[in-house]
Coordinates of N, CA and C and ligand atoms in Angstrom, one line a residue:
X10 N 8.4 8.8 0.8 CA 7.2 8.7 1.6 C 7.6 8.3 3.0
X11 N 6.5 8.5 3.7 CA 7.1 8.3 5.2 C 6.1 7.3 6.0
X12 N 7.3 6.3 6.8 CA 5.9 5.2 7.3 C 5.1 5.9 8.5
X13 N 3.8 5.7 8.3 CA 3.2 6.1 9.6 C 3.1 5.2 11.0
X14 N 4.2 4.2 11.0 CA 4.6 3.2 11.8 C 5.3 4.1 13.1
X15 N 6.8 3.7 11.9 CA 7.8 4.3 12.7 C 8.7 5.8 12.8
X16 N 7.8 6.2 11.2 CA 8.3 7.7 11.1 C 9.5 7.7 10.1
X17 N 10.0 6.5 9.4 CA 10.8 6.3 8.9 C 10.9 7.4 7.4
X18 N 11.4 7.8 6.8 CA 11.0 8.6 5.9 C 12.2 6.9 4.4
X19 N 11.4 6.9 3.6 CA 12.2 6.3 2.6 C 11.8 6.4 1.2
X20 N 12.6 5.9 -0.5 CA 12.1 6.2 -1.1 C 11.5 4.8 -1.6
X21 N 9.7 5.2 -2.2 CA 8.9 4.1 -2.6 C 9.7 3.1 -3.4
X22 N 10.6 3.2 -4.3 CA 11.5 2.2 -4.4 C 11.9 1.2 -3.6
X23 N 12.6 1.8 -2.7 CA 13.0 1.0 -1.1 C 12.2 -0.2 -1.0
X24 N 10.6 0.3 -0.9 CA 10.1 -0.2 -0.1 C 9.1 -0.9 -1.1
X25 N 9.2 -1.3 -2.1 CA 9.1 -2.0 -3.4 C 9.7 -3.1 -3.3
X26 N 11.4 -3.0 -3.3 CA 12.0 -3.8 -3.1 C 12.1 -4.9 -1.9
X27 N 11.3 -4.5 -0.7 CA 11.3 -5.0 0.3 C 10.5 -6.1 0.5
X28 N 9.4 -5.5 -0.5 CA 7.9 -6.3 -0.7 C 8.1 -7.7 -1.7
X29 N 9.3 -7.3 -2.5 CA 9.4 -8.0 -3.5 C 9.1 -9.9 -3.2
X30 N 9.4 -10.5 -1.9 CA 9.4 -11.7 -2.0 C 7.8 -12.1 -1.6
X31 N 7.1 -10.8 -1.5 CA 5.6 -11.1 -0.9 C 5.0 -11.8 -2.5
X32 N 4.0 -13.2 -2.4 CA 3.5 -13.9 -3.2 C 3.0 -13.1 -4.0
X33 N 2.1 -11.9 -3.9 CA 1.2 -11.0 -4.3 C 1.8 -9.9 -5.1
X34 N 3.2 -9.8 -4.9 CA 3.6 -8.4 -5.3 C 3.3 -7.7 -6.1
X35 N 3.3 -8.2 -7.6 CA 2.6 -7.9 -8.2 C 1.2 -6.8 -8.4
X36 N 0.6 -7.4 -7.8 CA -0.9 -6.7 -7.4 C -1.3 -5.8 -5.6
X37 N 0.0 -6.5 -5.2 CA -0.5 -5.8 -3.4 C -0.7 -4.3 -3.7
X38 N 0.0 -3.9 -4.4 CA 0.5 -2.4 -4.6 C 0.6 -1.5 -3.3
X39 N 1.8 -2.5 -2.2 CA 2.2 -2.0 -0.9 C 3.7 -1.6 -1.0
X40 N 3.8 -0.9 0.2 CA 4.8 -0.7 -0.1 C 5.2 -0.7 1.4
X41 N 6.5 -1.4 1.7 CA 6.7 -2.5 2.0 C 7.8 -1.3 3.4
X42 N 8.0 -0.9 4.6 CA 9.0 -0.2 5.5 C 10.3 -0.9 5.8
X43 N 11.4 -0.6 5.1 CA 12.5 -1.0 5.1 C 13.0 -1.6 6.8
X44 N 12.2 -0.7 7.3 CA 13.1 -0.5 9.0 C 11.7 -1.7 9.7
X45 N 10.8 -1.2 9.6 CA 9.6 -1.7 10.6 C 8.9 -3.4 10.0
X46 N 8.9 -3.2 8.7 CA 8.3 -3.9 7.9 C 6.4 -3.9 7.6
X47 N 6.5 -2.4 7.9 CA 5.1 -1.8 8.5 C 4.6 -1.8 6.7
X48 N 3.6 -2.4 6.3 CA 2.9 -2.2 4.6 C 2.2 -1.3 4.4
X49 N 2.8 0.0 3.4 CA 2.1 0.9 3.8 C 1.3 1.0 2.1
X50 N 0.3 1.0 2.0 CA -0.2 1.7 0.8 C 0.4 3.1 -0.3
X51 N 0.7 2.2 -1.2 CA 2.2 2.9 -2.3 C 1.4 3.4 -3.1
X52 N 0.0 2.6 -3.8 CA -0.5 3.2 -5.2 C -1.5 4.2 -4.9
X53 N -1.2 5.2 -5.4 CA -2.9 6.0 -5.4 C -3.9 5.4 -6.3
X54 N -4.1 4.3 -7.2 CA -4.6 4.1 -7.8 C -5.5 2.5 -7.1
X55 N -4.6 1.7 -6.7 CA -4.9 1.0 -5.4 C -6.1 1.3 -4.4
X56 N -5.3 2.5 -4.0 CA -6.2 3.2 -3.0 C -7.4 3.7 -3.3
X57 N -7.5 4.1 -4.4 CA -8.6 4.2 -5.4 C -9.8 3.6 -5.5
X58 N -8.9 2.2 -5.7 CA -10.0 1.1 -5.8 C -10.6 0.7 -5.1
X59 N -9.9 0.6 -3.7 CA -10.4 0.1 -2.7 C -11.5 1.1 -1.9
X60 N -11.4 2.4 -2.3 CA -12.3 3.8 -2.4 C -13.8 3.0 -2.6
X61 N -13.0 2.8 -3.9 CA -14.8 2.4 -5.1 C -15.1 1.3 -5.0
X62 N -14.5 0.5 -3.9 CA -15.1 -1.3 -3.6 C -15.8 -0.8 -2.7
X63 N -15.2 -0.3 -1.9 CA -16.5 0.2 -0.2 C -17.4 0.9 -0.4
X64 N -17.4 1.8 -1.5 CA -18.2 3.0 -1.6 C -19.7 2.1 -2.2
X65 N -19.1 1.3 -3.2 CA -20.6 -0.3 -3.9 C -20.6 -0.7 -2.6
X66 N -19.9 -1.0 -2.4 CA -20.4 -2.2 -1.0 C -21.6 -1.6 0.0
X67 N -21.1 0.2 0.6 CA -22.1 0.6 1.3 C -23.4 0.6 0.5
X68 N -23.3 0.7 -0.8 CA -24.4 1.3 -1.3 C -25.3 -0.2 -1.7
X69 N -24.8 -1.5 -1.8 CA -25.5 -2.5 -1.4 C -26.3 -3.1 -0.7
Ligands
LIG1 ZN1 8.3 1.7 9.6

């Protein structure tokens, strides 16, 4: 994947590991720029969610 920071290209592993000491890691489902420390959204499923939280939200 590539960060849209710095351009960095790395693999989501990497940047897994980078995340690893964030409290949350578990659940952030970020992923984490080796070089910038830029958090870039890792899960499609994540992203998903956060789809279908706003999408209720507007329709609230
Ligand atoms: Zn970066």
């Amino acid at each position: 994947m590539k960060c849209p920071l710095c351009g960095l290209e790395f693999e989501e592993s990497e940047g897994l590991a980078a995340c690893k000491s964030c409290p949350v890691s578990r659940t952030c489902g970020l992923v984490k720029c080796p070089n910038c420390g830029y958090e870039v959204p890792g899960d499609p499923q994540v992203v998903k969610l956060i789809k279908k939280w706003r999408k209720n939200k507007n329709e609230t």
